[in-house]
Short mmCIF file of C-alpha atoms and ligand atoms in Angstrom, two decimals:
data_model
loop_
_atom_site.label_atom_id
_atom_site.label_comp_id
_atom_site.label_asym_id
_atom_site.label_seq_id
_atom_site.Cartn_x
_atom_site.Cartn_y
_atom_site.Cartn_z
CA MET A 1488 -23.16 -10.06 -10.14
CA THR A 1489 -26.68 -9.10 -9.11
CA THR A 1490 -27.76 -12.78 -8.76
CA ASP A 1491 -24.89 -13.48 -6.58
CA ALA A 1492 -25.77 -10.88 -4.21
CA THR A 1493 -29.53 -12.04 -4.38
CA THR A 1494 -28.29 -15.83 -3.57
CA THR A 1495 -26.09 -14.62 -0.64
CA ASN A 1496 -28.77 -12.59 0.78
CA ARG A 1497 -31.30 -15.15 0.43
CA LEU A 1498 -29.28 -17.78 2.27
CA SER A 1499 -28.73 -15.64 4.92
CA LEU A 1500 -32.52 -15.07 5.50
CA THR A 1501 -32.99 -18.77 6.29
CA THR A 1502 -30.13 -18.74 8.31
CA LYS A 1503 -31.09 -15.64 10.09
CA ILE A 1504 -34.37 -17.38 10.87
CA MET A 1505 -32.83 -20.24 12.16
CA LEU A 1506 -30.54 -18.21 14.35
CA GLY A 1507 -33.17 -16.10 15.68
CA MET A 1508 -34.56 -19.05 17.13
CA VAL A 1509 -31.56 -20.45 18.58
CA LEU A 1510 -30.86 -17.09 20.08
CA GLY A 1511 -34.31 -16.86 21.30
CA VAL A 1512 -33.64 -20.03 23.26
CA ILE A 1513 -30.71 -19.01 24.95
CA VAL A 1514 -31.47 -15.45 25.55
CA GLY A 1515 -35.05 -16.75 27.00
CA LEU A 1516 -33.01 -19.33 29.24
CA ILE A 1517 -31.07 -16.77 30.68
CA ALA A 1518 -33.59 -14.45 31.25
CA ASN A 1519 -35.41 -16.93 33.16
CA GLN A 1520 -32.65 -17.42 35.68
CA ILE A 1521 -32.59 -13.44 36.01
CA ASP A 1522 -34.60 -12.35 38.82
CA SER A 1523 -35.18 -8.64 37.73
CA THR A 1524 -38.52 -6.91 37.45
CA PHE A 1525 -36.78 -4.90 34.67
CA VAL A 1526 -36.09 -7.51 32.61
CA ASN A 1527 -39.38 -9.39 33.42
CA GLU A 1528 -41.74 -6.58 32.83
CA GLN A 1529 -39.92 -4.43 30.29
CA ILE A 1530 -37.79 -6.51 28.33
CA VAL A 1531 -39.70 -9.95 28.21
CA GLY A 1532 -43.25 -8.81 28.98
CA GLY A 1533 -42.49 -5.52 27.34
CA LEU A 1534 -40.45 -5.26 24.22
CA PHE A 1535 -40.27 -9.13 23.44
CA ALA A 1536 -43.87 -9.34 23.92
CA MET A 1537 -44.70 -6.28 21.61
CA ILE A 1538 -42.43 -7.41 18.64
CA GLY A 1539 -43.50 -10.77 18.94
CA THR A 1540 -47.36 -9.54 19.05
CA MET A 1541 -46.45 -7.09 16.07
CA PHE A 1542 -44.95 -10.37 14.07
CA VAL A 1543 -47.98 -12.71 14.88
CA ASN A 1544 -50.60 -9.89 13.66
CA ALA A 1545 -48.72 -9.55 10.84
CA LEU A 1546 -48.86 -13.14 9.90
CA LYS A 1547 -52.56 -13.41 10.80
CA MET A 1548 -53.12 -9.87 8.60
CA LEU A 1549 -52.10 -11.90 5.80
CA VAL A 1550 -54.07 -15.06 6.24
CA VAL A 1551 -57.62 -14.06 4.98
CA PRO A 1552 -56.76 -11.98 1.77
CA LEU A 1553 -54.26 -14.58 0.70
CA VAL A 1554 -56.75 -17.61 1.27
CA ILE A 1555 -59.31 -15.68 -0.80
CA PHE A 1556 -57.40 -14.80 -3.60
CA SER A 1557 -54.95 -17.99 -3.90
CA LEU A 1558 -58.13 -19.81 -3.58
CA LEU A 1559 -59.96 -18.18 -6.20
CA THR A 1560 -56.97 -18.20 -8.59
CA GLY A 1561 -56.67 -22.04 -7.65
CA VAL A 1562 -60.59 -22.70 -8.60
CA MET A 1563 -60.75 -20.62 -11.74
CA GLY A 1564 -57.14 -22.38 -12.78
CA ILE A 1565 -58.57 -25.71 -12.25
CA GLY A 1566 -61.98 -24.66 -14.04
CA ASP A 1567 -63.17 -28.20 -13.38
CA VAL A 1568 -65.62 -29.19 -10.70
CA ARG A 1569 -64.52 -32.79 -10.99
CA ALA A 1570 -60.98 -32.10 -10.45
CA LEU A 1571 -61.66 -29.80 -7.52
CA GLY A 1572 -63.97 -32.48 -6.09
CA ARG A 1573 -60.72 -35.13 -6.44
CA VAL A 1574 -58.54 -32.80 -4.90
CA GLY A 1575 -61.02 -32.37 -1.83
CA GLY A 1576 -61.93 -36.30 -1.41
CA LYS A 1577 -57.95 -37.27 -1.80
CA SER A 1578 -57.02 -34.70 0.95
CA PHE A 1579 -59.80 -35.53 3.17
CA ALA A 1580 -59.17 -38.83 3.11
CA LEU A 1581 -55.33 -38.54 3.80
CA TYR A 1582 -55.96 -35.99 6.33
CA ILE A 1583 -57.91 -38.50 8.73
CA LEU A 1584 -55.87 -41.36 7.78
CA THR A 1585 -52.61 -39.40 8.83
CA THR A 1586 -54.13 -38.33 12.13
CA ALA A 1587 -55.61 -41.79 12.98
CA ILE A 1588 -52.35 -43.45 12.48
CA ALA A 1589 -50.62 -40.54 14.31
CA ILE A 1590 -52.53 -41.10 17.23
CA ALA A 1591 -52.85 -44.98 17.12
CA VAL A 1592 -48.80 -44.98 17.42
CA ALA A 1593 -48.79 -42.60 20.09
CA ILE A 1594 -50.89 -44.47 22.01
CA GLY A 1595 -48.96 -47.69 21.58
CA ILE A 1596 -45.58 -45.62 22.60
CA ALA A 1597 -47.19 -44.35 25.63
CA LEU A 1598 -48.59 -47.86 26.69
CA VAL A 1599 -44.82 -49.26 26.63
CA VAL A 1600 -43.22 -46.30 28.14
CA GLY A 1601 -46.04 -45.70 30.64
CA PRO A 1602 -45.55 -42.21 31.53
CA GLY A 1603 -47.44 -41.00 34.79
CA LYS A 1604 -47.13 -44.56 36.66
CA GLY A 1605 -46.36 -43.52 40.36
CA PHE A 1606 -46.72 -39.81 39.86
CA VAL A 1607 -47.74 -38.19 43.19
CA MET A 1608 -49.96 -35.22 42.48
CA GLU A 1609 -49.10 -32.18 44.92
CA GLY A 1610 -49.97 -28.75 45.09
CA ILE A 1611 -51.60 -28.79 41.49
CA ASP A 1612 -54.42 -26.02 41.11
CA THR A 1613 -57.25 -27.83 39.55
CA SER A 1614 -59.74 -25.39 39.74
CA GLY A 1615 -61.03 -23.38 36.74
CA ILE A 1616 -60.82 -26.32 34.22
CA THR A 1617 -63.91 -26.92 32.40
CA ALA A 1618 -64.67 -29.64 29.73
CA ALA A 1619 -65.24 -28.67 26.29
CA GLU A 1620 -68.52 -29.38 24.68
CA ALA A 1621 -67.99 -32.20 22.19
CA PRO A 1622 -69.23 -30.45 18.50
CA SER A 1623 -71.43 -33.27 16.89
CA VAL A 1624 -70.18 -34.25 13.58
CA TRP A 1625 -73.64 -33.20 11.84
CA GLU A 1626 -72.97 -29.72 13.47
CA VAL A 1627 -69.55 -29.41 12.24
CA PHE A 1628 -70.61 -30.13 8.71
CA ALA A 1629 -73.53 -27.89 9.01
CA ASN A 1630 -71.25 -24.89 9.84
CA ILE A 1631 -69.39 -25.35 7.05
CA VAL A 1632 -72.12 -23.55 4.95
CA PRO A 1633 -71.60 -19.58 6.08
CA GLY A 1634 -74.92 -17.70 6.80
CA ASN A 1635 -72.90 -14.51 6.57
CA PRO A 1636 -69.82 -15.11 4.29
CA VAL A 1637 -68.37 -11.41 5.40
CA ALA A 1638 -68.65 -12.78 9.34
CA ALA A 1639 -66.88 -15.84 8.07
CA PHE A 1640 -64.05 -13.35 6.86
CA THR A 1641 -63.82 -11.13 9.97
CA ASN A 1642 -64.10 -14.20 12.22
CA GLY A 1643 -61.18 -15.96 9.94
CA ASP A 1644 -63.43 -19.15 9.94
CA MET A 1645 -61.26 -21.20 7.41
CA LEU A 1646 -63.78 -23.76 6.44
CA GLN A 1647 -66.67 -21.45 6.04
CA ILE A 1648 -64.31 -18.93 3.80
CA ILE A 1649 -62.72 -22.09 1.95
CA PHE A 1650 -66.76 -22.90 1.02
CA TYR A 1651 -67.57 -19.62 -0.16
CA VAL A 1652 -64.69 -18.68 -2.28
CA ILE A 1653 -65.18 -21.92 -4.02
CA VAL A 1654 -68.59 -21.57 -5.05
CA VAL A 1655 -67.72 -18.09 -6.10
CA GLY A 1656 -64.77 -19.48 -7.92
CA ILE A 1657 -67.01 -22.15 -9.80
CA ALA A 1658 -69.59 -19.43 -10.76
CA ALA A 1659 -66.96 -17.57 -12.28
CA VAL A 1660 -65.76 -20.54 -14.13
CA MET A 1661 -69.40 -20.90 -15.30
CA LEU A 1662 -69.60 -17.10 -16.69
CA GLY A 1663 -66.76 -17.84 -18.83
CA GLU A 1664 -65.18 -15.18 -20.94
CA GLN A 1665 -67.19 -12.51 -18.48
CA SER A 1666 -64.81 -13.69 -15.98
CA ALA A 1667 -61.78 -12.67 -17.75
CA LYS A 1668 -61.04 -9.30 -15.92
CA PHE A 1669 -61.84 -10.94 -12.59
CA VAL A 1670 -59.60 -13.91 -13.12
CA GLU A 1671 -56.75 -11.40 -14.00
CA ALA A 1672 -57.38 -9.24 -10.98
CA CYS A 1673 -57.42 -12.17 -8.82
CA GLU A 1674 -54.11 -13.33 -10.36
CA TYR A 1675 -52.63 -9.76 -9.38
CA MET A 1676 -53.87 -9.71 -6.16
CA ASN A 1677 -52.51 -13.23 -5.25
CA GLU A 1678 -49.10 -11.97 -6.41
CA LEU A 1679 -49.55 -9.21 -4.17
CA MET A 1680 -50.37 -11.12 -1.42
CA MET A 1681 -47.20 -13.41 -1.99
CA LYS A 1682 -45.13 -10.06 -1.91
CA VAL A 1683 -46.62 -9.02 1.17
CA VAL A 1684 -45.88 -12.49 2.84
CA GLY A 1685 -42.22 -11.75 1.56
CA ILE A 1686 -42.18 -8.46 3.27
CA VAL A 1687 -43.48 -9.79 6.29
CA MET A 1688 -40.72 -12.79 6.09
CA HIS A 1689 -38.17 -10.19 6.46
CA PHE A 1690 -38.72 -9.19 9.71
CA ALA A 1691 -38.93 -12.95 10.82
CA PRO A 1692 -35.72 -13.29 12.50
CA TYR A 1693 -36.59 -10.63 14.97
CA GLY A 1694 -40.17 -11.84 15.10
CA VAL A 1695 -39.11 -15.32 15.79
CA PHE A 1696 -36.23 -14.36 18.31
CA CYS A 1697 -38.75 -12.20 20.68
CA LEU A 1698 -41.55 -15.03 20.48
CA ILE A 1699 -39.19 -17.80 21.44
CA ALA A 1700 -37.27 -15.47 23.91
CA LYS A 1701 -40.46 -14.72 25.75
CA THR A 1702 -41.78 -18.18 25.67
CA PHE A 1703 -38.44 -19.80 27.41
CA ALA A 1704 -38.33 -16.93 29.75
CA GLU A 1705 -41.44 -17.69 31.08
CA GLN A 1706 -41.33 -21.36 31.21
CA GLY A 1707 -38.18 -22.13 32.75
CA VAL A 1708 -36.83 -25.85 32.64
CA GLU A 1709 -38.11 -26.71 36.40
CA LEU A 1710 -41.59 -27.01 34.77
CA PHE A 1711 -40.55 -30.05 33.19
CA LEU A 1712 -39.22 -32.18 35.75
CA PRO A 1713 -42.40 -33.33 37.49
CA VAL A 1714 -43.80 -34.56 34.25
CA LEU A 1715 -40.47 -35.36 32.45
CA ALA A 1716 -41.79 -38.89 31.66
CA TYR A 1717 -45.05 -37.12 29.74
CA VAL A 1718 -42.64 -34.82 28.13
CA VAL A 1719 -40.36 -37.20 26.92
CA THR A 1720 -42.98 -39.76 25.56
CA LEU A 1721 -44.95 -36.95 23.67
CA VAL A 1722 -41.71 -35.21 22.13
CA GLY A 1723 -40.33 -38.67 21.03
CA SER A 1724 -43.76 -39.52 19.43
CA LEU A 1725 -44.07 -36.13 17.82
CA PHE A 1726 -40.66 -36.57 16.32
CA LEU A 1727 -41.26 -39.99 15.18
CA HIS A 1728 -44.26 -39.14 13.47
CA LEU A 1729 -42.51 -36.11 11.95
CA PHE A 1730 -39.28 -37.90 10.95
CA VAL A 1731 -40.51 -41.13 10.40
CA THR A 1732 -44.16 -41.88 9.79
CA LEU A 1733 -44.96 -38.75 7.48
CA MET A 1734 -41.79 -39.27 5.55
CA ILE A 1735 -42.83 -43.09 5.01
CA ILE A 1736 -46.21 -41.91 3.81
CA LEU A 1737 -44.36 -39.03 1.67
CA LYS A 1738 -42.57 -41.52 -0.20
CA LEU A 1739 -44.73 -44.44 -0.35
CA PHE A 1740 -47.81 -42.10 -2.04
CA SER A 1741 -45.47 -39.46 -4.02
CA GLY A 1742 -42.05 -41.28 -4.36
CA LEU A 1743 -40.55 -37.82 -3.60
CA ASN A 1744 -37.36 -37.40 -1.91
CA PRO A 1745 -38.13 -36.94 2.02
CA VAL A 1746 -34.76 -35.20 2.86
CA GLN A 1747 -35.46 -32.70 0.14
CA PHE A 1748 -38.84 -32.08 1.84
CA LEU A 1749 -37.40 -31.65 5.27
CA ARG A 1750 -35.18 -29.10 4.07
CA LYS A 1751 -37.52 -27.13 2.22
CA ILE A 1752 -40.43 -27.13 5.06
CA ARG A 1753 -37.96 -26.00 7.63
CA PRO A 1754 -38.72 -22.38 7.80
CA ALA A 1755 -42.63 -22.94 7.97
CA GLN A 1756 -41.76 -25.40 10.82
CA ILE A 1757 -40.03 -22.61 12.52
CA PHE A 1758 -42.94 -20.21 12.29
CA ALA A 1759 -45.47 -22.95 13.62
CA PHE A 1760 -43.05 -23.45 16.49
CA SER A 1761 -42.80 -19.98 17.30
CA THR A 1762 -46.31 -18.72 16.89
CA ALA A 1763 -48.12 -22.22 17.95
CA SER A 1764 -50.47 -21.60 15.57
CA SER A 1765 -51.09 -23.63 12.14
CA ASN A 1766 -53.51 -20.71 10.97
CA ALA A 1767 -50.99 -17.99 11.50
CA THR A 1768 -48.41 -20.02 9.54
CA ILE A 1769 -50.84 -20.72 6.43
CA PRO A 1770 -48.86 -17.87 4.60
CA VAL A 1771 -45.67 -19.32 5.16
CA THR A 1772 -46.51 -23.03 4.76
CA MET A 1773 -48.39 -21.98 1.33
CA ARG A 1774 -45.26 -20.23 0.09
CA ALA A 1775 -43.11 -23.50 1.06
CA VAL A 1776 -45.30 -25.54 -0.74
CA THR A 1777 -45.85 -23.56 -3.68
CA GLU A 1778 -42.60 -21.94 -4.21
CA ARG A 1779 -40.04 -24.19 -2.60
CA MET A 1780 -41.47 -27.69 -3.53
CA GLY A 1781 -43.22 -26.69 -6.72
CA VAL A 1782 -47.18 -27.59 -5.62
CA ASP A 1783 -49.37 -25.66 -8.07
CA ASN A 1784 -51.42 -23.11 -6.56
CA SER A 1785 -54.43 -24.76 -7.64
CA VAL A 1786 -53.75 -27.61 -5.16
CA ALA A 1787 -52.07 -25.85 -2.19
CA SER A 1788 -54.54 -22.73 -2.04
CA PHE A 1789 -57.30 -25.65 -0.95
CA THR A 1790 -54.91 -28.13 0.76
CA VAL A 1791 -52.86 -25.92 2.83
CA PRO A 1792 -55.78 -23.55 4.81
CA PHE A 1793 -58.20 -26.82 4.81
CA GLY A 1794 -55.30 -28.90 6.52
CA ALA A 1795 -54.50 -25.97 8.81
CA THR A 1796 -58.07 -26.56 9.89
CA ILE A 1797 -58.88 -29.90 9.99
CA ASN A 1798 -55.64 -31.77 10.22
CA MET A 1799 -53.81 -31.74 13.42
CA ASP A 1800 -51.31 -34.67 13.59
CA GLY A 1801 -49.57 -33.32 16.50
CA THR A 1802 -52.38 -32.09 18.56
CA ALA A 1803 -53.85 -35.76 18.20
CA ILE A 1804 -50.48 -37.19 19.49
CA MET A 1805 -50.71 -34.77 22.43
CA GLN A 1806 -53.91 -36.04 23.18
CA GLY A 1807 -53.20 -39.51 23.12
CA VAL A 1808 -50.12 -39.19 25.03
CA ALA A 1809 -52.03 -37.31 27.82
CA THR A 1810 -54.64 -39.67 27.84
CA VAL A 1811 -52.47 -42.62 28.79
CA PHE A 1812 -50.31 -40.36 30.99
CA LEU A 1813 -53.46 -39.31 33.06
CA ALA A 1814 -54.95 -42.68 33.32
CA ASN A 1815 -51.75 -44.00 34.70
CA VAL A 1816 -51.62 -41.02 37.04
CA TYR A 1817 -55.21 -42.13 37.99
CA GLY A 1818 -54.83 -45.35 38.29
CA ILE A 1819 -57.17 -46.27 35.59
CA ASP A 1820 -57.35 -48.97 33.09
CA LEU A 1821 -58.96 -47.62 29.96
CA GLY A 1822 -58.77 -50.79 27.78
CA VAL A 1823 -58.81 -51.53 24.31
CA GLY A 1824 -62.48 -50.00 23.86
CA GLY A 1825 -61.48 -46.82 25.95
CA TYR A 1826 -58.30 -46.24 23.50
CA LEU A 1827 -60.28 -47.19 20.53
CA THR A 1828 -62.73 -44.14 21.54
CA VAL A 1829 -59.85 -41.86 22.28
CA ILE A 1830 -58.61 -42.63 18.83
CA ALA A 1831 -62.14 -41.71 17.23
CA MET A 1832 -62.52 -38.54 19.61
CA ALA A 1833 -59.32 -37.28 18.76
CA VAL A 1834 -59.64 -37.44 15.09
CA LEU A 1835 -62.87 -35.83 15.48
CA ALA A 1836 -61.50 -33.32 17.91
CA SER A 1837 -59.03 -32.40 14.86
CA ILE A 1838 -61.37 -31.65 12.55
CA GLY A 1839 -63.53 -29.67 15.04
CA THR A 1840 -60.79 -27.36 16.28
CA ALA A 1841 -59.50 -24.22 14.74
CA GLY A 1842 -55.38 -24.06 14.07
CA VAL A 1843 -54.79 -21.25 17.34
CA PRO A 1844 -52.53 -21.64 19.96
CA GLY A 1845 -53.63 -23.93 23.01
CA VAL A 1846 -57.04 -25.19 21.84
CA GLY A 1847 -55.58 -28.81 21.81
CA LEU A 1848 -55.44 -28.76 25.45
CA VAL A 1849 -58.91 -27.58 25.69
CA MET A 1850 -60.00 -30.27 23.20
CA LEU A 1851 -58.40 -32.73 25.48
CA THR A 1852 -60.98 -32.11 28.30
CA MET A 1853 -63.52 -33.25 25.56
CA VAL A 1854 -61.53 -36.77 25.14
CA LEU A 1855 -61.20 -37.20 28.55
CA THR A 1856 -64.89 -36.95 29.50
CA GLN A 1857 -65.65 -39.45 26.79
CA VAL A 1858 -63.45 -41.75 28.39
CA GLY A 1859 -64.07 -40.90 32.07
CA LEU A 1860 -61.05 -39.40 33.28
CA PRO A 1861 -61.09 -36.46 35.39
CA ILE A 1862 -60.56 -33.54 33.51
CA GLU A 1863 -58.84 -31.86 36.28
CA GLY A 1864 -55.75 -33.88 35.54
CA ILE A 1865 -55.13 -31.49 32.67
CA ALA A 1866 -53.83 -28.97 35.65
CA ILE A 1867 -50.81 -31.44 35.65
CA ILE A 1868 -49.75 -31.07 32.03
CA LEU A 1869 -50.70 -27.32 31.79
CA GLY A 1870 -47.17 -25.97 32.82
CA VAL A 1871 -45.63 -27.36 29.86
CA ASP A 1872 -48.09 -27.24 27.29
CA ARG A 1873 -47.13 -24.01 25.67
CA LEU A 1874 -43.85 -25.64 24.67
CA MET A 1875 -45.53 -28.74 23.84
CA ASP A 1876 -48.07 -26.79 21.59
CA MET A 1877 -45.18 -25.25 19.70
CA ILE A 1878 -43.79 -28.57 18.70
CA ARG A 1879 -46.98 -30.40 18.06
CA THR A 1880 -48.05 -27.01 15.76
CA ALA A 1881 -44.83 -27.89 13.90
CA VAL A 1882 -45.81 -31.32 13.20
CA ASN A 1883 -49.38 -30.22 12.28
CA ILE A 1884 -48.18 -27.98 9.52
CA THR A 1885 -45.70 -30.69 8.39
CA GLY A 1886 -48.75 -32.93 7.88
CA ASP A 1887 -50.39 -30.33 5.78
CA ALA A 1888 -47.58 -30.01 3.53
CA VAL A 1889 -46.99 -33.78 3.13
CA VAL A 1890 -50.45 -34.19 2.02
CA SER A 1891 -50.38 -31.13 -0.26
CA VAL A 1892 -47.32 -32.54 -2.03
CA ILE A 1893 -49.06 -36.09 -2.31
CA VAL A 1894 -52.16 -34.53 -3.70
CA ALA A 1895 -50.47 -32.53 -6.28
CA LYS A 1896 -47.79 -34.93 -7.22
CA SER A 1897 -51.14 -37.37 -7.93
CA GLU A 1898 -52.85 -34.83 -10.07
CA ALA A 1899 -49.76 -33.90 -12.24
CA LYS A 1900 -49.91 -30.50 -10.40
CA MET A 1901 -46.12 -30.28 -9.30
CA ASP A 1902 -43.27 -28.67 -10.91
CA LEU A 1903 -40.48 -31.38 -10.00
CA SER A 1904 -37.63 -29.29 -11.28
CA VAL A 1905 -38.77 -26.61 -8.18
CA TYR A 1906 -38.89 -29.51 -5.83
CA ASP A 1907 -35.32 -30.79 -6.79
CA ASP A 1908 -33.82 -27.05 -6.85
CA PRO A 1909 -32.18 -26.98 -3.43
CA ASN A 1910 -32.42 -22.81 -4.07
CA ALA A 1911 -36.10 -22.67 -5.02
CA GLY A 1912 -38.27 -19.97 -3.42
CA GLU A 1913 -35.79 -18.49 -0.95
CA VAL A 1914 -37.25 -15.12 0.01
CA GLU A 1915 -35.86 -12.46 -2.48
CA ALA A 1916 -33.90 -9.46 -1.14
CA LEU A 1917 -36.31 -6.95 -0.24
CA THR A 1918 -35.45 -4.63 -3.45
CA ILE A 1919 -37.44 -2.00 -5.14
CA ASP A 1920 -37.40 -2.07 -8.72
CA HIS A 1921 -36.60 1.90 -9.40
CA GLU A 1922 -37.37 1.82 -13.21
CA ALA A 1923 -41.01 0.28 -12.28
CA GLU A 1924 -41.48 2.49 -9.63
CA ALA A 1925 -40.40 5.55 -11.85
CA ALA A 1926 -43.29 4.30 -14.59
CA LEU A 1927 -45.65 4.20 -11.94
CA ALA A 1928 -44.96 7.89 -10.94
CA ALA A 1929 -44.99 8.91 -14.11
CA ARG A 1930 -48.44 7.25 -15.03
CA ALA A 1931 -49.94 8.72 -11.77
CA SER A 1932 -48.91 12.18 -12.79
CA ARG A 1933 -50.29 11.59 -16.11
CA ALA A 1934 -53.42 10.62 -14.25
CA HIS A 1935 -53.24 13.87 -12.14
CA PRO A 1936 -51.24 16.48 -13.89
CA ALA A 1937 -50.10 19.22 -11.59
CA GLU A 1938 -52.10 22.36 -12.00
N1 LIG B 384 -51.68 -25.05 18.37
C1 LIG B 384 -52.15 -25.85 17.37
C2 LIG B 384 -52.28 -25.63 16.21
O1 LIG B 384 -52.37 -24.26 15.51
C3 LIG B 384 -53.56 -26.58 17.95
C4 LIG B 384 -53.29 -27.32 19.28
O2 LIG B 384 -52.66 -28.17 19.35
O3 LIG B 384 -53.69 -26.48 20.27
O4 LIG B 384 -52.02 -26.10 15.20
#
């Protein structure tokens, strides 16, 4: 009886999140057509913005503590530095490989479709666009070691956090028996944080609805028309990577069923789509790969935050398509050398960029400068970038999950029965265990007896 009730509840949450998304699109597009200050300022810019921000903040508040405790638990769980090195090496290689394939295919498609040919640039404000500095590879690597770990935690600098936590985890393993209590405490904290993720997920349908409604209310469809060819080529390339390339890679390297994968990653994709931030989606991606797909925490706790930071297939695709588009707009032929440079730069940009909204476009300036295209061209695609950002972020986190699954499978750190179970890891209903609650209260009153 209880199980049945819970199952119904579980199913309805995933459905509710999807419903939130669809309703968000509809309400947003309607709001976009309504010319009312009240709707614009109080509903869209007020209520929707407030709930949306609260929801994104709630996700972000989980990221650092979740990464710390799950990674600590993971490292201490592996307990073997060599295995850890293998997981790190494999995931790094796969992240680079998938990003390079993504952008190479995207450039190929864009060259065939040829968006931007005959584009007439009119009334586009090109002021205020400045080029991003290309980070040197040496700098990127040097900055992985945090001079001040507390600053790394407060800034949410994922690579530095990962580095620091791994070192502490290894030290704890080296201390052996002495660390027993610490290991237990971290395991408990990890469980606790996962529970908090579950609580936040319950508000997801409303958060997703507000975020999406706000974006569509502000974006309007008219924005797309002038750059329709760019949008269509980009979205086509993103979908191709998501549904074909990544799924072939998954099947090839892990032998697992891609359809099952796509079903299970869907909630995380919706979160990525609504927030346009791989970083904010970390808790949900982590939950999807561990509880829904059966990847062991010892692998996921490393691969997911690492991927959210360095692996951006969708962003690289956008940069490839945008470069071809702008080269066509300006009538410049980049040649094979130019496009190879774009591939290399986009892969580097992918590593050096944080998974936060809009940053891919900033990094595009770096790619454009490198091949001698005018960065003012970005103004042309600026208007549609938010929506493109949402889609590419969903692709970004899917790439993270694919690599997590492949690495876990190859390390025999995967529970295949969870992967095969269609209902595994659905968010549980928000129930309070009253017996446990009473036990806690009794313990508290024993500790502080009433005077
Ligand atoms: N928003 C993307 C992400 O968080 C990065 C970008 O392309 O702007 O993954």
